[in-house]
PDB file of C-alpha atoms and ligand atoms in Angstrom:
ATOM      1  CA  UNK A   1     -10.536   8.304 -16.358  1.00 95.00           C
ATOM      2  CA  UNK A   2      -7.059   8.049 -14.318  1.00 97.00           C
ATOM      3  CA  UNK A   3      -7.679  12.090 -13.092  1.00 97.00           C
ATOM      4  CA  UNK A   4     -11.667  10.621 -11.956  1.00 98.00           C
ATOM      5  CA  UNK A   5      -9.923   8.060 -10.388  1.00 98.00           C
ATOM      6  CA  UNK A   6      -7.213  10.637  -8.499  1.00 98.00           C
ATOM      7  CA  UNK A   7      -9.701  13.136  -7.790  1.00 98.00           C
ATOM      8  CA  UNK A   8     -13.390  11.316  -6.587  1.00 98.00           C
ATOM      9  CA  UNK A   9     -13.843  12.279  -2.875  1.00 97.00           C
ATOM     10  CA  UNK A  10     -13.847   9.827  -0.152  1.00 96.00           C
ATOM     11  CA  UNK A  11     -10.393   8.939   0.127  1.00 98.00           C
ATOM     12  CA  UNK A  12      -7.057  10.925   0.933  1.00 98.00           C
ATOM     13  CA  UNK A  13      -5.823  12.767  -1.899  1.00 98.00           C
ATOM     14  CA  UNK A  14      -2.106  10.782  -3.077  1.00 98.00           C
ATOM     15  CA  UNK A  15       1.247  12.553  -2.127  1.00 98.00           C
ATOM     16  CA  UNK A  16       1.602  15.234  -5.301  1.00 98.00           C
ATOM     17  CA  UNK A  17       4.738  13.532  -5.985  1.00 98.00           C
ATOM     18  CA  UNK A  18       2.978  10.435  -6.918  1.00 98.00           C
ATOM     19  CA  UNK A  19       0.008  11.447  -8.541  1.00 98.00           C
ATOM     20  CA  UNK A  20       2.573  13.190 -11.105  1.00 98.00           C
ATOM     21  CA  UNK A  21       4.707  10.046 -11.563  1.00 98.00           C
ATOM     22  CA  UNK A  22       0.926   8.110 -12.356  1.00 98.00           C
ATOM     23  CA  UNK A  23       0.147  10.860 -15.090  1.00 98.00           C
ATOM     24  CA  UNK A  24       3.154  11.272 -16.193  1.00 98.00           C
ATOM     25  CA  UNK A  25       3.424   7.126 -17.081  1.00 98.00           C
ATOM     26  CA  UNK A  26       0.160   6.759 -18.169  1.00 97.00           C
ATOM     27  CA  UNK A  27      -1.564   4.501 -15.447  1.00 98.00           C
ATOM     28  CA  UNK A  28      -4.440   3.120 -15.881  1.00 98.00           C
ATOM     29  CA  UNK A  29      -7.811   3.892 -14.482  1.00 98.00           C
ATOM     30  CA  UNK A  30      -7.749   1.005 -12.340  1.00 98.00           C
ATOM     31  CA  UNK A  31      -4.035   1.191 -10.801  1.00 98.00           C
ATOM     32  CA  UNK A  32      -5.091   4.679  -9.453  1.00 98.00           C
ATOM     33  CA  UNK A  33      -8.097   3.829  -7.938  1.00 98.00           C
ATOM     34  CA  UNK A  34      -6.123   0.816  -6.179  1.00 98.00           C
ATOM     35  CA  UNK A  35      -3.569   3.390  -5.251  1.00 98.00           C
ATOM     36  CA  UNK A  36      -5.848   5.509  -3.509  1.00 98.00           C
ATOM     37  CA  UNK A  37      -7.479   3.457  -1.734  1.00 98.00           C
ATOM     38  CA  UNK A  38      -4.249   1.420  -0.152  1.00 98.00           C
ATOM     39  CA  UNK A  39      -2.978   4.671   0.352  1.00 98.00           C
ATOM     40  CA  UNK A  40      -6.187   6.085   1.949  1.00 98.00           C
ATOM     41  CA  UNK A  41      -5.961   2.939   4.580  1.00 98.00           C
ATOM     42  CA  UNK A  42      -1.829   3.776   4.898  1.00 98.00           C
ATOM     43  CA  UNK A  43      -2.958   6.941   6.367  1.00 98.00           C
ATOM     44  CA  UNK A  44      -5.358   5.860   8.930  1.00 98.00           C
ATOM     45  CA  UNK A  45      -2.792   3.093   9.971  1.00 98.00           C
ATOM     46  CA  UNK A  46       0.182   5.642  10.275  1.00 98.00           C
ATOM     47  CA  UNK A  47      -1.611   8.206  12.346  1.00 97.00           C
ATOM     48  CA  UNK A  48      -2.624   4.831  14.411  1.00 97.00           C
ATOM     49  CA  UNK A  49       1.184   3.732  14.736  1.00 96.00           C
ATOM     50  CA  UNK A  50       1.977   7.319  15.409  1.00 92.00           C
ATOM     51  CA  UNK A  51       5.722   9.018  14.986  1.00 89.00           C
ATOM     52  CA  UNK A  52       7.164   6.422  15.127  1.00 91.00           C
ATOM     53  CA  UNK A  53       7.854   5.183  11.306  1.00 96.00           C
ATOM     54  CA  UNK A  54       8.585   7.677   8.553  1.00 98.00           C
ATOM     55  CA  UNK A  55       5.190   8.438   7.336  1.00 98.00           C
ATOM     56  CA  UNK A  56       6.283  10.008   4.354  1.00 98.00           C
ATOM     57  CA  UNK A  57       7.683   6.810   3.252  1.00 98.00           C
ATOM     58  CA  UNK A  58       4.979   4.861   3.738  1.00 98.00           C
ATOM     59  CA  UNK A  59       2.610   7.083   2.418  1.00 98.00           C
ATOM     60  CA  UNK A  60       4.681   7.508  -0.680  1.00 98.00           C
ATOM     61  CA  UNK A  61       5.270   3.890  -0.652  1.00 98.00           C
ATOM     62  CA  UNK A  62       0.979   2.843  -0.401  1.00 98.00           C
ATOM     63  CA  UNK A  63       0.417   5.328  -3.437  1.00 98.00           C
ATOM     64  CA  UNK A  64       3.194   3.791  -5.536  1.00 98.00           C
ATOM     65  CA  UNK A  65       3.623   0.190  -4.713  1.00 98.00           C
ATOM     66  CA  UNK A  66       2.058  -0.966  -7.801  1.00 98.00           C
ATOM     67  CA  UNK A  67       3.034   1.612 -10.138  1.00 98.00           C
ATOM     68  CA  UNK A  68       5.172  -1.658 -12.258  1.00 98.00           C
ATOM     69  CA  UNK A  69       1.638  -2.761 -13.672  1.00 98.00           C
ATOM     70  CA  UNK A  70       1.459   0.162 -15.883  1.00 98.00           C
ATOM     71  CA  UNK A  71       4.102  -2.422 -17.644  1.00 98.00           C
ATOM     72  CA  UNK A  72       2.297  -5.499 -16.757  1.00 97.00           C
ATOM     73  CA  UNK A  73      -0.865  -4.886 -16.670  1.00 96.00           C
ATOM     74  CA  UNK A  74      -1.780  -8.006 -16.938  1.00 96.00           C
ATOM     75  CA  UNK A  75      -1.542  -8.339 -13.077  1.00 97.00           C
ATOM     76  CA  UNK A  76      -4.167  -5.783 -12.258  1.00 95.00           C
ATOM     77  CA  UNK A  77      -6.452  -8.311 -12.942  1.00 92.00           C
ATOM     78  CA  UNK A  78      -4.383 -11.863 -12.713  1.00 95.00           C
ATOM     79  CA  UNK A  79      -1.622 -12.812 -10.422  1.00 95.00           C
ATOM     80  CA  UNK A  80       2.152 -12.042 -10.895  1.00 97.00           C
ATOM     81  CA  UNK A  81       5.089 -10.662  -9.105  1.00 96.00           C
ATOM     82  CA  UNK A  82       6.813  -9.520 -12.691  1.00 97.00           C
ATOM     83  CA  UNK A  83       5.483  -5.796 -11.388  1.00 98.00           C
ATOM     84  CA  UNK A  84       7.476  -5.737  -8.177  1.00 97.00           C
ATOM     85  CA  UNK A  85      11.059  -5.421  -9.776  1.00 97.00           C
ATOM     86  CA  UNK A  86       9.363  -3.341 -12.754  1.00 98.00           C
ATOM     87  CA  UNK A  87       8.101  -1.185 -10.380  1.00 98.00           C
ATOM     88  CA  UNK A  88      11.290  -0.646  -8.578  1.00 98.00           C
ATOM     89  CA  UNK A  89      13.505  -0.033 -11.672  1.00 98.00           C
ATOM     90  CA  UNK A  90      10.812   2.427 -12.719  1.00 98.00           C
ATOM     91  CA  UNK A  91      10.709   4.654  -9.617  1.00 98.00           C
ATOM     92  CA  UNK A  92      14.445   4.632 -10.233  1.00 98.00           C
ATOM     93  CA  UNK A  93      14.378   5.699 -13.768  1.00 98.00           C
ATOM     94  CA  UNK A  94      12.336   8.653 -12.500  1.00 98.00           C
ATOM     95  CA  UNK A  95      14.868   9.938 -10.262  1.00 98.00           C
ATOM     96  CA  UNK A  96      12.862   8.524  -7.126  1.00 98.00           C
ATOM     97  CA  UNK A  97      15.587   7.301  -4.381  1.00 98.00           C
ATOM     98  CA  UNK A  98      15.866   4.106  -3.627  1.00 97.00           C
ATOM     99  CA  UNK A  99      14.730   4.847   0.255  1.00 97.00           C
ATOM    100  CA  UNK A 100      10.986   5.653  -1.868  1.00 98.00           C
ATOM    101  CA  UNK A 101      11.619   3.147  -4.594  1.00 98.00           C
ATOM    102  CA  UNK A 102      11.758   0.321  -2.414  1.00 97.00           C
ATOM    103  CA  UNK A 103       8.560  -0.584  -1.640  1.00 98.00           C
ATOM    104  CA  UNK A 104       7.584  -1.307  -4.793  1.00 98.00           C
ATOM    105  CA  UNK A 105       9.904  -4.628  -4.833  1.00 96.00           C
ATOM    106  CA  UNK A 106       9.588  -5.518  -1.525  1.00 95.00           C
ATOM    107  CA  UNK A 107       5.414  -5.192  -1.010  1.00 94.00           C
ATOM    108  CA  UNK A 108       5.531  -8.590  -2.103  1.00 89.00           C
ATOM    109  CA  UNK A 109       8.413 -10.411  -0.018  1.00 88.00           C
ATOM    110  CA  UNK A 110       7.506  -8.863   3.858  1.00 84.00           C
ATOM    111  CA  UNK A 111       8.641 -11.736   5.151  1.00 83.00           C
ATOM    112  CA  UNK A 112      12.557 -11.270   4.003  1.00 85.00           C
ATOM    113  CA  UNK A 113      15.139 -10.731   6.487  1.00 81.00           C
ATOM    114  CA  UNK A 114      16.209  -7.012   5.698  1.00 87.00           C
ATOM    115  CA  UNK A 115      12.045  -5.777   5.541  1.00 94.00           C
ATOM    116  CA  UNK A 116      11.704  -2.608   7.674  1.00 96.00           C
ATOM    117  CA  UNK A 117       8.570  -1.537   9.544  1.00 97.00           C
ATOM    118  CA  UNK A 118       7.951   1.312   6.285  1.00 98.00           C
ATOM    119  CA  UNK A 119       7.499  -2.296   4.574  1.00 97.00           C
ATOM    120  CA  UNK A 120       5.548  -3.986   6.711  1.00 97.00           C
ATOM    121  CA  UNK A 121       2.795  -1.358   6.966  1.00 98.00           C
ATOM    122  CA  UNK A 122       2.784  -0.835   3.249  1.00 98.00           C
ATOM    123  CA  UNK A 123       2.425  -4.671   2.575  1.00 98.00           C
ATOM    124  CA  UNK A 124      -0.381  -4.594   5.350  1.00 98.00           C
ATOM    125  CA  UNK A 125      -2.178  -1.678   4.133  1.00 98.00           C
ATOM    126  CA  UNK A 126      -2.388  -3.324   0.812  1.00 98.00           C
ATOM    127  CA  UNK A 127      -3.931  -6.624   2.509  1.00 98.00           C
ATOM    128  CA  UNK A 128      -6.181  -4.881   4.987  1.00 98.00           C
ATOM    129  CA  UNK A 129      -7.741  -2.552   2.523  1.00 98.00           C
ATOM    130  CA  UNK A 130     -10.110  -5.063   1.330  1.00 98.00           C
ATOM    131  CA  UNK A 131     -10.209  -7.025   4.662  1.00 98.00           C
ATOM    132  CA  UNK A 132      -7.529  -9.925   4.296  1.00 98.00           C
ATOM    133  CA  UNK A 133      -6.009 -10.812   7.237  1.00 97.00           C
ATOM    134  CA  UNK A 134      -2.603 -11.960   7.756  1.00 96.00           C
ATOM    135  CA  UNK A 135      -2.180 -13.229  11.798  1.00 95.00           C
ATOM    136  CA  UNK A 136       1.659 -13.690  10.445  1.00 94.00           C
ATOM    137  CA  UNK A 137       2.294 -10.422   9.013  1.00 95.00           C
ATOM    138  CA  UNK A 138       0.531  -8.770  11.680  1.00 96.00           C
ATOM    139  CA  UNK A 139       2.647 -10.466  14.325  1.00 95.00           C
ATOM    140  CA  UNK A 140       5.691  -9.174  13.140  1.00 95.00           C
ATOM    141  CA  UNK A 141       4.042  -5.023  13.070  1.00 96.00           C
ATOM    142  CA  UNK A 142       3.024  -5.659  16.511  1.00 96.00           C
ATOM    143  CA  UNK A 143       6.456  -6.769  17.714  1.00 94.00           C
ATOM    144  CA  UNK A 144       7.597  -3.485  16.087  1.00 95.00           C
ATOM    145  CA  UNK A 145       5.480  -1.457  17.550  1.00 95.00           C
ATOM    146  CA  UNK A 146       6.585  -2.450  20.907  1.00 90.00           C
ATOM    147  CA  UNK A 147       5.146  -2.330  24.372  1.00 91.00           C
ATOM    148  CA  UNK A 148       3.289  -5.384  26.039  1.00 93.00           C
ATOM    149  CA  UNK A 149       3.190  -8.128  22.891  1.00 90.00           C
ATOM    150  CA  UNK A 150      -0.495  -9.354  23.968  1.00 93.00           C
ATOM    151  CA  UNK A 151      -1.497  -6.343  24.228  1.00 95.00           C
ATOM    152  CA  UNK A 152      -0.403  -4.541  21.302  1.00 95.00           C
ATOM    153  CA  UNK A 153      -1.440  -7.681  19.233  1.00 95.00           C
ATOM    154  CA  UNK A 154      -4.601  -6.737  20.331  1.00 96.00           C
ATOM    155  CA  UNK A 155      -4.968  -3.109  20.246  1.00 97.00           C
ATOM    156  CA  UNK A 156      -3.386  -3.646  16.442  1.00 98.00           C
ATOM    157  CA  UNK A 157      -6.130  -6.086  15.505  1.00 98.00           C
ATOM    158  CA  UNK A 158      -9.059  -3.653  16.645  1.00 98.00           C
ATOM    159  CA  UNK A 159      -7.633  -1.053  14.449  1.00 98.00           C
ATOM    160  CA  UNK A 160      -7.296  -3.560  11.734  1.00 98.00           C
ATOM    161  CA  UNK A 161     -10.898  -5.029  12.664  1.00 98.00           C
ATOM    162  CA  UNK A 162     -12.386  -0.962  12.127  1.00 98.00           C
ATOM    163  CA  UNK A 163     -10.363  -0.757   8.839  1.00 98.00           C
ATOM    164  CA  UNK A 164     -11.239  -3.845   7.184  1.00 98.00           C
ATOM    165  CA  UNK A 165     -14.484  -2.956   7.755  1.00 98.00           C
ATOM    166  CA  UNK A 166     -15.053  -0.173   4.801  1.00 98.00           C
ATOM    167  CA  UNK A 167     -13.578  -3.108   2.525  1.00 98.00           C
ATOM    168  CA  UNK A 168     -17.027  -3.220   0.686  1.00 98.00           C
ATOM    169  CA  UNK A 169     -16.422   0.024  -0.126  1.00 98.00           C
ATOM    170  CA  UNK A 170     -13.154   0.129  -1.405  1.00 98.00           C
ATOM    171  CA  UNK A 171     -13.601  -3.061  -3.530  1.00 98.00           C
ATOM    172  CA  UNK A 172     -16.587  -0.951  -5.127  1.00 98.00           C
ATOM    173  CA  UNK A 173     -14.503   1.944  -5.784  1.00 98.00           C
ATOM    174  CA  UNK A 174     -11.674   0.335  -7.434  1.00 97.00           C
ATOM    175  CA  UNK A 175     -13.604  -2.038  -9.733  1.00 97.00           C
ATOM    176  CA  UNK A 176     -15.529   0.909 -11.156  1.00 97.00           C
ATOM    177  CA  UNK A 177     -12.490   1.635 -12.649  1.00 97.00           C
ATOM    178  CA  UNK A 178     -11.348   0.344 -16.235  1.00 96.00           C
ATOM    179  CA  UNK A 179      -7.912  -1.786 -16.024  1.00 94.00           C
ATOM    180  CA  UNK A 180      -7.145   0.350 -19.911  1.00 90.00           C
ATOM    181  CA  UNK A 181      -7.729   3.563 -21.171  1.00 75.00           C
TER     182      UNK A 181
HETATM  183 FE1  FE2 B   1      -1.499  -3.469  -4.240  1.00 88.15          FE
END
């Protein structure tokens, strides 16, 4: 079920890197449909921002942020934050550096005081994908992507406007997934 999940068409196939580190830990069906689909939205948002972050690392980031609820899986269907730090000590144990790692502890805290813009756009990639809206978080991308603030505010929510609007979609992917097996 994880490979159906990895491989159905429709969304942007994950960085090889992290599709091995899913197998290779056993996620479940679920996780990797939630992956793809952040990630799938992390890649129409960075060719959006442009050359201006290290798309790589965010790209890496959206397919792995979650990759601590293989050991709580509880929270791929309940709240919790146990995943974040789980996540992060994880990636590390795999030999992932911490410049990758990251953004599996911080997709949860964007509004701390050393967040880079990587972080931001992973933590609104996995908001936007299913259309929640954060004026806050969104504030602080467009002030880092520059340029006149009303304007970019605006420009960014447009983008965000034509993303959230395959939500529907997305939701429906991911829940045909099983959260075991
Ligand atoms: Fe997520």
């Amino acid at each position: 079920m994880l490979s159906a999940a990895l491989d159905a068409p429709g969304f942007a196939p994950l960085p090889p890197r992290a599709r091995t580190l899913l197998e290779t830990l056993g996620a479940p069906p679920r996780l990797g449909a939630h992956l793809r689909v952040v990630h799938d939205v992390a890649v129409t948002l960075t060719g959006w921002v442009g050359p201006r972050v290290d798309v790589p690392a965010v790209l890496f980031g959206a397919a792995t942020h979650d990759i601590g609820k293989i050991l709580h899986p509880e929270e791929l269907s309940g709240p919790g934050s146990a995943h974040e730090l789980a996540g992060y000590s994880l990636l590390l144990s795999q030999g992932v550096d911490e410049s990758l790692a990251r953004f599996a502890r911080t997709h949860g805290s964007w509004d701390a005081a050393d967040v880079t813009f990587e972080d931001l756009l992973v933590t609104l990639a996995d908001k936007v994908w299913k259309g929640k809206r954060l004026p806050e978080l969104e504030q602080r991308v467009a002030a880092r992507l520059g340029g006149a603030p009303w304007e970019t505010f605006l420009a960014l929510d447009d983008e965000l406007e034509r993303i959230a609007a395959g939500a529907d979609e997305r939701l429906a992917f991911q829940a045909a997934y099983p959260t075991s097996g």
